[in-house]
Coordinates of C-alpha atoms and ligand atoms in Angstrom, one line a residue:
M1 CA 26.0 32.6 -12.3
Q2 CA 26.9 30.5 -9.2
K3 CA 25.1 27.1 -9.3
L4 CA 24.9 24.4 -6.7
A5 CA 27.3 22.0 -8.5
D6 CA 30.1 24.5 -8.3
I7 CA 29.8 24.9 -4.6
D8 CA 29.4 21.3 -3.8
S9 CA 32.7 19.5 -3.9
E10 CA 34.6 21.5 -1.2
A11 CA 31.7 21.4 1.2
A12 CA 31.2 17.7 0.6
A13 CA 34.9 17.1 1.6
L14 CA 34.2 19.0 4.8
A15 CA 31.1 17.0 5.5
R16 CA 33.1 13.8 5.1
Q17 CA 35.7 15.1 7.5
Q18 CA 32.9 15.6 10.1
E19 CA 31.3 12.2 9.8
G20 CA 31.0 10.6 13.2
C21 CA 30.9 13.8 15.2
A22 CA 27.8 15.2 16.9
R23 CA 26.5 17.9 14.6
R24 CA 25.1 21.1 16.0
I25 CA 21.9 22.2 14.3
S26 CA 19.6 25.2 14.5
V27 CA 16.0 25.0 13.1
L28 CA 14.4 28.2 11.8
G29 CA 10.7 27.7 11.7
A30 CA 10.9 24.8 14.2
T31 CA 7.1 24.7 14.9
G32 CA 6.1 24.3 11.2
S33 CA 5.6 21.2 9.1
V34 CA 9.2 21.0 7.9
G35 CA 10.6 22.1 11.3
T36 CA 8.8 19.5 13.3
S37 CA 9.6 16.7 10.8
T38 CA 13.3 17.7 11.1
L39 CA 13.2 17.5 14.9
D40 CA 11.3 14.2 14.8
L41 CA 14.1 12.8 12.6
I42 CA 16.9 14.2 14.7
A43 CA 15.3 12.7 17.9
R44 CA 15.5 9.3 16.3
H45 CA 19.3 9.6 16.1
G46 CA 20.2 9.8 19.8
D47 CA 23.3 11.8 20.4
A48 CA 24.3 12.3 16.8
F49 CA 22.9 15.8 16.8
E50 CA 22.8 18.7 19.3
I51 CA 20.1 21.4 18.9
D52 CA 21.4 24.9 19.2
A53 CA 18.7 27.4 18.3
L54 CA 15.0 26.9 17.6
T55 CA 12.7 29.7 16.3
A56 CA 9.0 30.3 15.7
Q57 CA 6.9 33.3 15.0
T58 CA 3.8 33.2 17.3
N59 CA 3.4 29.7 18.6
V60 CA 5.1 30.1 22.0
A61 CA 3.7 27.0 23.6
A62 CA 4.9 24.7 20.8
L63 CA 8.3 26.4 20.6
A64 CA 8.9 26.0 24.4
E65 CA 7.8 22.4 24.3
L66 CA 10.2 21.6 21.4
A67 CA 13.0 23.5 23.1
L68 CA 12.6 21.6 26.3
K69 CA 12.2 18.2 24.6
H70 CA 15.2 18.7 22.3
R71 CA 17.4 20.5 25.0
A72 CA 18.0 23.5 22.8
R73 CA 20.4 26.2 23.9
L74 CA 18.3 29.1 22.6
A75 CA 14.6 29.6 21.7
V76 CA 13.5 32.6 19.8
I77 CA 10.0 33.8 19.2
G78 CA 9.7 36.3 16.3
S79 CA 6.8 38.2 17.8
T80 CA 8.0 40.2 20.8
Q81 CA 4.6 39.8 22.5
G82 CA 5.5 36.2 23.1
Y83 CA 8.7 36.9 25.1
E84 CA 7.3 36.9 28.7
E85 CA 5.4 33.7 28.1
L86 CA 8.4 32.0 26.5
K87 CA 10.7 33.0 29.3
A88 CA 8.2 31.7 31.9
R89 CA 7.8 28.4 30.1
L90 CA 11.6 27.9 29.9
A91 CA 12.3 29.1 33.5
G92 CA 14.8 26.9 35.3
S93 CA 15.7 24.9 32.2
G94 CA 18.9 26.8 31.4
I95 CA 17.5 27.5 27.9
E96 CA 18.0 31.1 26.8
A97 CA 14.9 32.9 25.6
A98 CA 14.8 35.8 23.2
A99 CA 12.2 37.6 20.9
G100 CA 11.9 39.9 18.0
P101 CA 13.2 40.1 14.4
A102 CA 16.8 41.0 15.5
A103 CA 16.8 38.0 17.8
L104 CA 15.7 35.7 14.9
I105 CA 18.7 37.0 12.8
E106 CA 21.0 36.4 15.8
A107 CA 19.7 32.9 16.2
A108 CA 20.4 32.3 12.5
S109 CA 23.9 33.8 12.8
R110 CA 25.2 31.3 15.4
P111 CA 28.1 29.3 14.0
V112 CA 26.6 25.8 13.8
D113 CA 27.2 22.8 11.5
C114 CA 23.8 23.1 9.9
V115 CA 20.8 25.5 9.8
M116 CA 17.5 24.1 8.7
A117 CA 15.9 27.1 7.0
A118 CA 12.2 26.3 7.3
I119 CA 10.5 29.7 7.9
V120 CA 7.6 30.1 5.5
G121 CA 7.6 32.9 2.9
A122 CA 9.6 36.0 2.2
A123 CA 9.8 36.4 6.0
G124 CA 12.6 33.8 5.8
L125 CA 14.8 36.0 3.6
R126 CA 16.9 37.9 6.2
P127 CA 17.3 34.9 8.7
T128 CA 18.3 32.6 5.9
F129 CA 20.8 35.0 4.5
A130 CA 22.2 35.3 8.0
A131 CA 22.5 31.5 8.2
A132 CA 24.3 31.5 4.8
R133 CA 26.9 33.8 6.4
A134 CA 27.4 31.8 9.6
A135 CA 26.6 28.1 9.1
R136 CA 28.7 25.4 7.5
R137 CA 25.6 24.0 5.8
V138 CA 22.2 25.5 5.0
A139 CA 19.5 22.9 4.5
L140 CA 17.0 25.0 2.5
A141 CA 13.3 24.5 2.7
N142 CA 12.5 28.2 2.4
K143 CA 12.1 28.1 -1.4
E144 CA 11.0 31.7 -1.4
C145 CA 14.7 32.6 -0.7
L146 CA 15.8 31.3 -4.1
V147 CA 12.6 32.4 -5.9
S148 CA 12.9 36.0 -4.7
A149 CA 16.7 36.4 -4.3
G150 CA 18.2 33.6 -6.4
T151 CA 21.4 35.2 -7.8
V152 CA 22.0 37.2 -4.7
F153 CA 21.5 34.3 -2.4
M154 CA 23.7 31.9 -4.4
S155 CA 26.5 34.6 -4.3
A156 CA 26.0 34.9 -0.5
I157 CA 26.4 31.1 -0.1
K158 CA 29.5 31.1 -2.4
D159 CA 31.1 34.1 -0.6
A160 CA 30.6 32.6 2.8
G161 CA 32.0 29.2 1.6
A162 CA 28.8 27.6 3.0
E163 CA 27.2 24.5 1.6
L164 CA 23.6 24.6 0.3
L165 CA 21.5 21.4 0.3
P166 CA 17.9 21.5 -1.0
V167 CA 15.1 20.1 1.2
D168 CA 12.2 20.4 -1.2
S169 CA 11.6 16.8 -2.2
E170 CA 11.9 17.5 -6.0
H171 CA 15.2 19.3 -5.7
S172 CA 16.6 16.8 -3.3
A173 CA 15.7 14.1 -5.9
V174 CA 17.4 16.1 -8.6
H175 CA 20.5 16.8 -6.5
Q176 CA 20.7 13.1 -5.6
S177 CA 20.3 12.1 -9.3
I178 CA 23.0 14.5 -10.5
A179 CA 25.3 13.4 -7.7
G180 CA 28.4 15.0 -9.1
T181 CA 27.9 14.3 -12.8
D182 CA 29.6 16.8 -15.1
P183 CA 26.9 19.4 -15.8
K184 CA 27.6 19.3 -19.5
F185 CA 26.0 15.9 -19.7
I186 CA 22.6 17.1 -18.2
E187 CA 20.0 17.5 -21.0
R188 CA 16.9 18.1 -18.9
I189 CA 15.7 18.2 -15.3
V190 CA 12.1 17.2 -14.6
L191 CA 10.3 18.0 -11.4
T192 CA 7.2 15.9 -10.6
G193 CA 4.1 17.1 -8.8
S194 CA 0.9 15.4 -7.5
G195 CA -1.2 17.8 -9.5
G196 CA -2.8 18.9 -6.2
P197 CA -6.4 18.4 -5.0
F198 CA -7.9 20.0 -8.1
R199 CA -6.0 17.9 -10.7
T200 CA -9.2 16.4 -12.1
W201 CA -11.5 19.4 -11.5
S202 CA -12.9 21.5 -14.4
A203 CA -12.2 25.2 -14.6
V204 CA -15.9 25.9 -13.5
E205 CA -15.6 23.7 -10.5
M206 CA -12.3 25.3 -9.5
A207 CA -13.9 28.8 -9.7
A208 CA -15.9 27.8 -6.6
A209 CA -13.2 26.0 -4.7
T210 CA -13.0 26.9 -1.0
P211 CA -10.0 27.2 1.3
E212 CA -11.0 23.9 2.9
Q213 CA -11.0 22.1 -0.4
A214 CA -7.6 23.6 -1.4
A215 CA -6.2 22.5 1.9
R216 CA -6.7 18.8 1.1
H217 CA -3.3 17.9 -0.4
P218 CA -3.5 14.3 -1.7
N219 CA -0.2 13.0 -0.3
F220 CA 1.5 15.4 2.0
S221 CA 0.5 17.2 5.2
M222 CA 2.1 20.7 4.9
G223 CA 1.8 24.3 6.1
R224 CA -1.3 26.3 4.9
K225 CA 0.5 28.5 2.4
I226 CA 2.4 25.8 0.5
T227 CA -0.8 23.6 0.4
V228 CA -2.6 26.4 -1.4
D229 CA 0.4 26.8 -3.7
S230 CA 0.1 23.1 -4.5
A231 CA -3.5 23.5 -5.4
T232 CA -2.8 26.4 -7.9
L233 CA 0.4 24.7 -9.1
M234 CA 2.1 27.9 -8.1
N235 CA 4.3 25.6 -6.0
K236 CA 5.6 24.0 -9.2
C237 CA 6.2 27.5 -10.7
L238 CA 8.2 28.5 -7.7
E239 CA 10.1 25.2 -7.8
L240 CA 11.1 25.7 -11.4
I241 CA 12.6 29.1 -10.4
E242 CA 14.2 27.4 -7.4
A243 CA 15.7 24.7 -9.7
Y244 CA 17.0 27.3 -12.1
H245 CA 19.1 28.8 -9.4
L246 CA 20.2 25.5 -7.9
F247 CA 21.2 23.5 -10.9
P248 CA 23.6 24.1 -13.8
V249 CA 21.0 24.3 -16.6
R250 CA 19.1 26.9 -18.7
A251 CA 15.5 27.7 -18.0
D252 CA 14.4 25.8 -21.2
Q253 CA 16.0 22.6 -19.8
L254 CA 13.5 22.5 -16.9
A255 CA 10.1 20.8 -17.0
V256 CA 7.2 19.7 -14.8
V257 CA 5.4 16.4 -15.1
V258 CA 2.2 15.5 -13.1
H259 CA 2.7 12.2 -11.2
P260 CA -0.3 11.7 -8.8
Q261 CA 1.3 9.0 -6.7
Q262 CA 4.4 11.2 -5.9
I263 CA 6.8 8.2 -5.7
V264 CA 9.2 9.6 -8.3
H265 CA 10.2 13.0 -6.9
G266 CA 12.3 14.2 -9.8
F267 CA 14.5 13.0 -12.5
V268 CA 17.4 14.0 -14.7
E269 CA 17.9 13.1 -18.4
F270 CA 21.6 12.7 -19.5
A271 CA 23.3 13.0 -22.8
D272 CA 23.7 9.2 -23.1
G273 CA 20.0 8.6 -22.8
S274 CA 20.1 7.6 -19.2
V275 CA 17.3 8.9 -17.0
I276 CA 18.2 8.9 -13.3
A277 CA 15.3 9.4 -10.8
Q278 CA 15.0 9.4 -7.0
M279 CA 12.0 7.5 -5.6
G280 CA 10.4 7.0 -2.2
T281 CA 7.1 7.1 -0.5
P282 CA 6.0 10.7 0.1
D283 CA 7.5 11.7 3.5
M284 CA 9.4 14.9 4.0
R285 CA 11.7 13.1 6.5
T286 CA 13.5 11.4 3.5
P287 CA 14.7 14.6 1.7
I288 CA 15.3 16.2 5.1
A289 CA 17.5 13.3 6.0
S290 CA 19.4 13.6 2.7
S291 CA 20.0 17.4 3.4
L292 CA 21.3 16.7 6.9
A293 CA 23.5 13.7 6.1
W294 CA 24.7 14.3 2.5
P295 CA 27.0 13.0 1.0
A296 CA 26.4 10.2 3.6
R297 CA 22.9 8.9 4.4
M298 CA 21.0 8.5 7.7
A299 CA 18.1 6.3 8.5
A300 CA 14.6 7.9 8.2
P301 CA 11.3 6.3 9.1
A302 CA 9.4 6.8 5.8
A303 CA 7.2 3.9 4.8
R304 CA 9.2 1.6 2.6
L305 CA 8.4 1.7 -1.1
D306 CA 6.8 -1.5 -2.5
L307 CA 6.6 -1.0 -6.2
V308 CA 5.0 -4.5 -6.7
R309 CA 2.2 -3.6 -4.4
L310 CA 1.8 -0.2 -6.1
G311 CA 1.6 -2.0 -9.4
S312 CA 1.7 1.1 -11.6
L313 CA 2.9 4.7 -11.6
T314 CA 1.2 7.3 -13.9
F315 CA 2.5 10.5 -15.4
E316 CA 0.7 13.3 -17.3
A317 CA 1.4 16.7 -18.8
P318 CA 0.3 19.6 -16.6
D319 CA -2.7 21.6 -18.0
E320 CA -1.6 25.2 -18.1
R321 CA -5.0 26.3 -19.2
R322 CA -6.6 25.3 -15.9
F323 CA -3.4 26.0 -13.9
P324 CA -2.0 29.2 -15.4
A325 CA 0.3 29.7 -12.4
L326 CA 2.7 27.3 -13.9
G327 CA 3.2 29.5 -17.0
L328 CA 4.3 32.4 -14.7
A329 CA 7.7 30.7 -14.3
R330 CA 8.4 31.2 -18.0
R331 CA 7.5 34.9 -17.8
T332 CA 9.6 35.3 -14.6
F333 CA 12.6 33.8 -16.5
E334 CA 12.0 36.2 -19.4
L335 CA 11.8 39.2 -17.2
G336 CA 14.7 38.2 -14.9
G337 CA 16.1 40.4 -12.2
T338 CA 13.6 41.0 -9.3
A339 CA 10.7 39.4 -11.2
G340 CA 10.8 36.4 -8.9
A341 CA 10.5 38.6 -5.8
V342 CA 7.5 40.4 -7.2
L343 CA 5.8 37.2 -8.2
N344 CA 6.4 35.6 -4.9
A345 CA 5.2 38.6 -2.9
A346 CA 2.1 39.0 -5.1
N347 CA 1.3 35.3 -4.6
E348 CA 1.7 35.6 -0.8
V349 CA -0.8 38.5 -0.8
A350 CA -3.2 36.5 -3.1
V351 CA -3.0 33.3 -1.0
E352 CA -3.8 35.3 2.2
A353 CA -6.7 36.9 0.4
F354 CA -8.0 33.6 -0.8
L355 CA -7.7 32.0 2.7
A356 CA -9.6 35.1 4.0
R357 CA -12.3 34.4 1.4
Q358 CA -11.7 37.8 -0.2
I359 CA -10.9 36.5 -3.7
P360 CA -11.9 33.3 -5.5
F361 CA -9.4 30.5 -6.2
P362 CA -8.6 31.3 -9.9
A363 CA -7.8 34.9 -8.9
I364 CA -4.7 33.8 -7.1
A365 CA -2.7 33.1 -10.3
A366 CA -4.5 35.9 -12.1
L367 CA -3.6 38.5 -9.5
A368 CA 0.0 37.3 -9.2
G369 CA 0.4 37.4 -13.0
D370 CA -1.2 40.9 -13.2
A371 CA 1.2 42.2 -10.5
L372 CA 4.1 40.8 -12.4
E373 CA 3.1 42.5 -15.7
T374 CA 2.3 45.7 -13.9
A375 CA 5.7 45.7 -12.3
A376 CA 7.4 45.0 -15.6
R377 CA 5.4 47.8 -17.3
Q378 CA 6.2 50.3 -14.6
G379 CA 9.9 49.5 -14.8
Q380 CA 9.9 47.9 -11.3
V381 CA 11.8 44.8 -12.4
R382 CA 15.5 45.5 -11.9
E383 CA 18.7 43.6 -11.5
P384 CA 19.3 43.2 -7.7
T385 CA 22.8 43.6 -6.3
C386 CA 22.0 42.9 -2.6
L387 CA 19.4 41.6 -0.3
D388 CA 18.0 45.1 0.3
D389 CA 17.2 45.4 -3.4
V390 CA 15.3 42.1 -3.2
I391 CA 13.4 43.2 -0.1
A392 CA 12.5 46.5 -1.8
A393 CA 11.1 44.5 -4.8
D394 CA 9.2 42.2 -2.5
E395 CA 7.6 45.3 -0.8
E396 CA 6.7 46.8 -4.2
G397 CA 5.2 43.4 -5.3
R398 CA 3.1 43.3 -2.2
A399 CA 1.9 46.9 -2.7
L400 CA 1.0 46.2 -6.3
A401 CA -0.9 43.1 -5.4
R402 CA -2.8 44.8 -2.6
G403 CA -3.8 47.5 -5.0
L404 CA -5.1 44.9 -7.4
L405 CA -7.1 43.0 -4.8
R406 CA -10.4 44.8 -5.4
R407 CA -10.3 44.0 -9.1
Y408 CA -10.4 40.3 -8.3
S409 CA -12.7 40.2 -5.3
Ligands
LIG501 P1 4.6 26.1 8.2 O1 3.6 27.1 7.9 O2 4.1 24.8 8.6 O3 5.6 26.6 9.3 C1 6.3 27.8 9.1 C2 7.2 28.1 10.2 O4 7.8 29.4 10.1 C3 6.7 28.1 11.6 O5 7.6 27.7 12.5 C4 6.3 29.5 11.9 O6 6.2 29.9 13.2 C5 7.4 30.2 11.2 N1 7.0 31.6 10.7 C6 5.9 31.9 10.2 N2 5.9 33.3 9.9 C7 7.1 33.7 10.3 C8 7.7 35.0 10.3 N3 7.1 36.1 9.8 N4 9.0 35.1 10.8 C9 9.6 34.1 11.3 N5 9.1 32.8 11.3 C10 7.8 32.6 10.8 O7 5.4 26.0 6.8 P2 6.1 24.7 6.2 O8 6.9 23.9 7.2 O9 5.1 24.0 5.4 O10 7.0 25.3 5.1 C11 8.3 26.0 5.4 C12 9.0 26.3 4.2 O11 9.4 25.0 3.6 C13 8.2 27.0 3.1 O12 9.1 27.9 2.4 C14 7.7 25.9 2.2 O13 7.5 26.4 0.8 C15 8.9 25.0 2.2 N6 8.6 23.6 2.0 C16 7.6 22.9 2.7 C17 7.3 21.6 2.5 C18 6.3 20.9 3.4 O14 6.2 19.7 3.2 N7 5.7 21.5 4.3 C19 7.9 20.9 1.4 C20 8.9 21.6 0.7 C21 9.2 22.9 1.0 P3 4.7 29.8 14.0 O15 4.4 28.3 14.1 O16 4.9 30.4 15.3 O17 3.7 30.5 13.1

C-alpha cells in the first residue's frame, strides 16, 4: 500500500526548488474554519502567495468578500442558486465567477502549486481527487477523503506524482516528528486529543447532552460537524484511520491518548526508545503553515508556547465505554475495504440528525456502529478499485443510516 513516506522525498526536492517563488494556491472550502485560517495566514505573507481559486457551498457573501480581499482569479459557489448573486458581488473586479458541482471540480483541477482541501465531509471527495490529479501539492484537511477512500486516494496521489501534506494538527505533528526517519524504526504513533467537552461527564449526563453543549470545544473553534465529532471522539476514530493511510505503520501501531491542554499534538516512538513529539499552542494556523511551507517553515501568529507558565501537562487513557466511537476504528480496520466510507457516511447522517435534535448524543456512535455492522452482514463492504466504488459505498452507508434513524430517535 502506498504510504506518505514513500511519496515524500521527490516532492520535497521539488518544493525546495520552488523556495523563494510566489506560490499559487487554491482553497477549497474557503469560507470554513480551515479555509479562513489558511487565508488569514497567507495574507500575513504579502506577495509570497497568489490566490487562484476559492470555493464555498452556500455562503456567497463571505466567498465574494474573500475573493475580493485576496484578489482571487476565480470564485466558485457549489450551490447553483448562488451564481447570480456571486456574479453581481464580483462585477467589475475581473474575478471570474462560476457555480455548481462541475465548476467546483474545475476549480480544483487548475494546475496550481498547492490546493488546500478544506471542504467538510464526503462532499470533498470528488474535488479533492481532482486536486490530487492537478496540483503539485495537496494540503489535506478533508480527513474524510482518507477515511472513506484511503487506498484509492493514496494511489491517486502517487499516480499523479503529487505531494500530500496533512493539515490535521495530530497528523501534521506525526509527519513533522517522523521527518524522513526510516519507517522500520517507528514502533508506535500516538495521536492526542482534548477529550472534547464531555471528557469528565458521566454516561448519564451525556445521554442528555444538547447540540449547544456538544458545540463547546475546549480549545479550538471549528466547523459544526468536526466539533460534534470531537465530542463523541469519532474525530479520533476518523483520525486513526487517516493516520493508517498516511503513515508507514500497521493499525496495531496506532494509539490515542487524551491530553486536555492540547499542547502535544502527536508523538512517535522509535526503536531506540526516543519519543519525538510536536508541540505548540492550539491554533490551526501552525499545522496549516507546516503544510504550505514544508520542508521549509513559514511564520504563523499562534500564541507562543510558555511551558513554564503552563507548569504541567496531563495525559490519560481514553474511556471507550463512555466514548464507543473510538473503538469503531478497530472494527473498520478489521473489515477493511469500503468500511471507512460506510462508517463516515453513517456518522455524517447521525451528526446531522443529532444537530436537528432527532436523536440523542449517544445514538451518534451507536447508529454509526450499527450501520457498519449491517453493511458487513449484508456483504456491502467491498474492496474499492476507484472513486466511484467509494462513492457508491458512501451512498449505501447513508441509506443504511437513514433507515436506522427511527430506531434511535
Ligand atoms: P467548516 O464547516 O467550517 O467549513 C466547510 C467548508 O466547506 C465551507 O467553506 C463550506 O462552504 C464548504 N462546504 C460545505 N459543504 C460543501 C459541499 N457540499 N460542497 C462543497 N463545499 C462545501 O469545516 P472545517 O473548516 O471545520 O473543516 C473542513 C475539513 O477540515 C473537515 O474535513 C474537517 O474534518 C477538517 N479539519 C478541520 C479542523 C478545524 O480546526 N476546523 C481541524 C482538522 C481537520 P459554506 O461556508 O458555503 O457552507
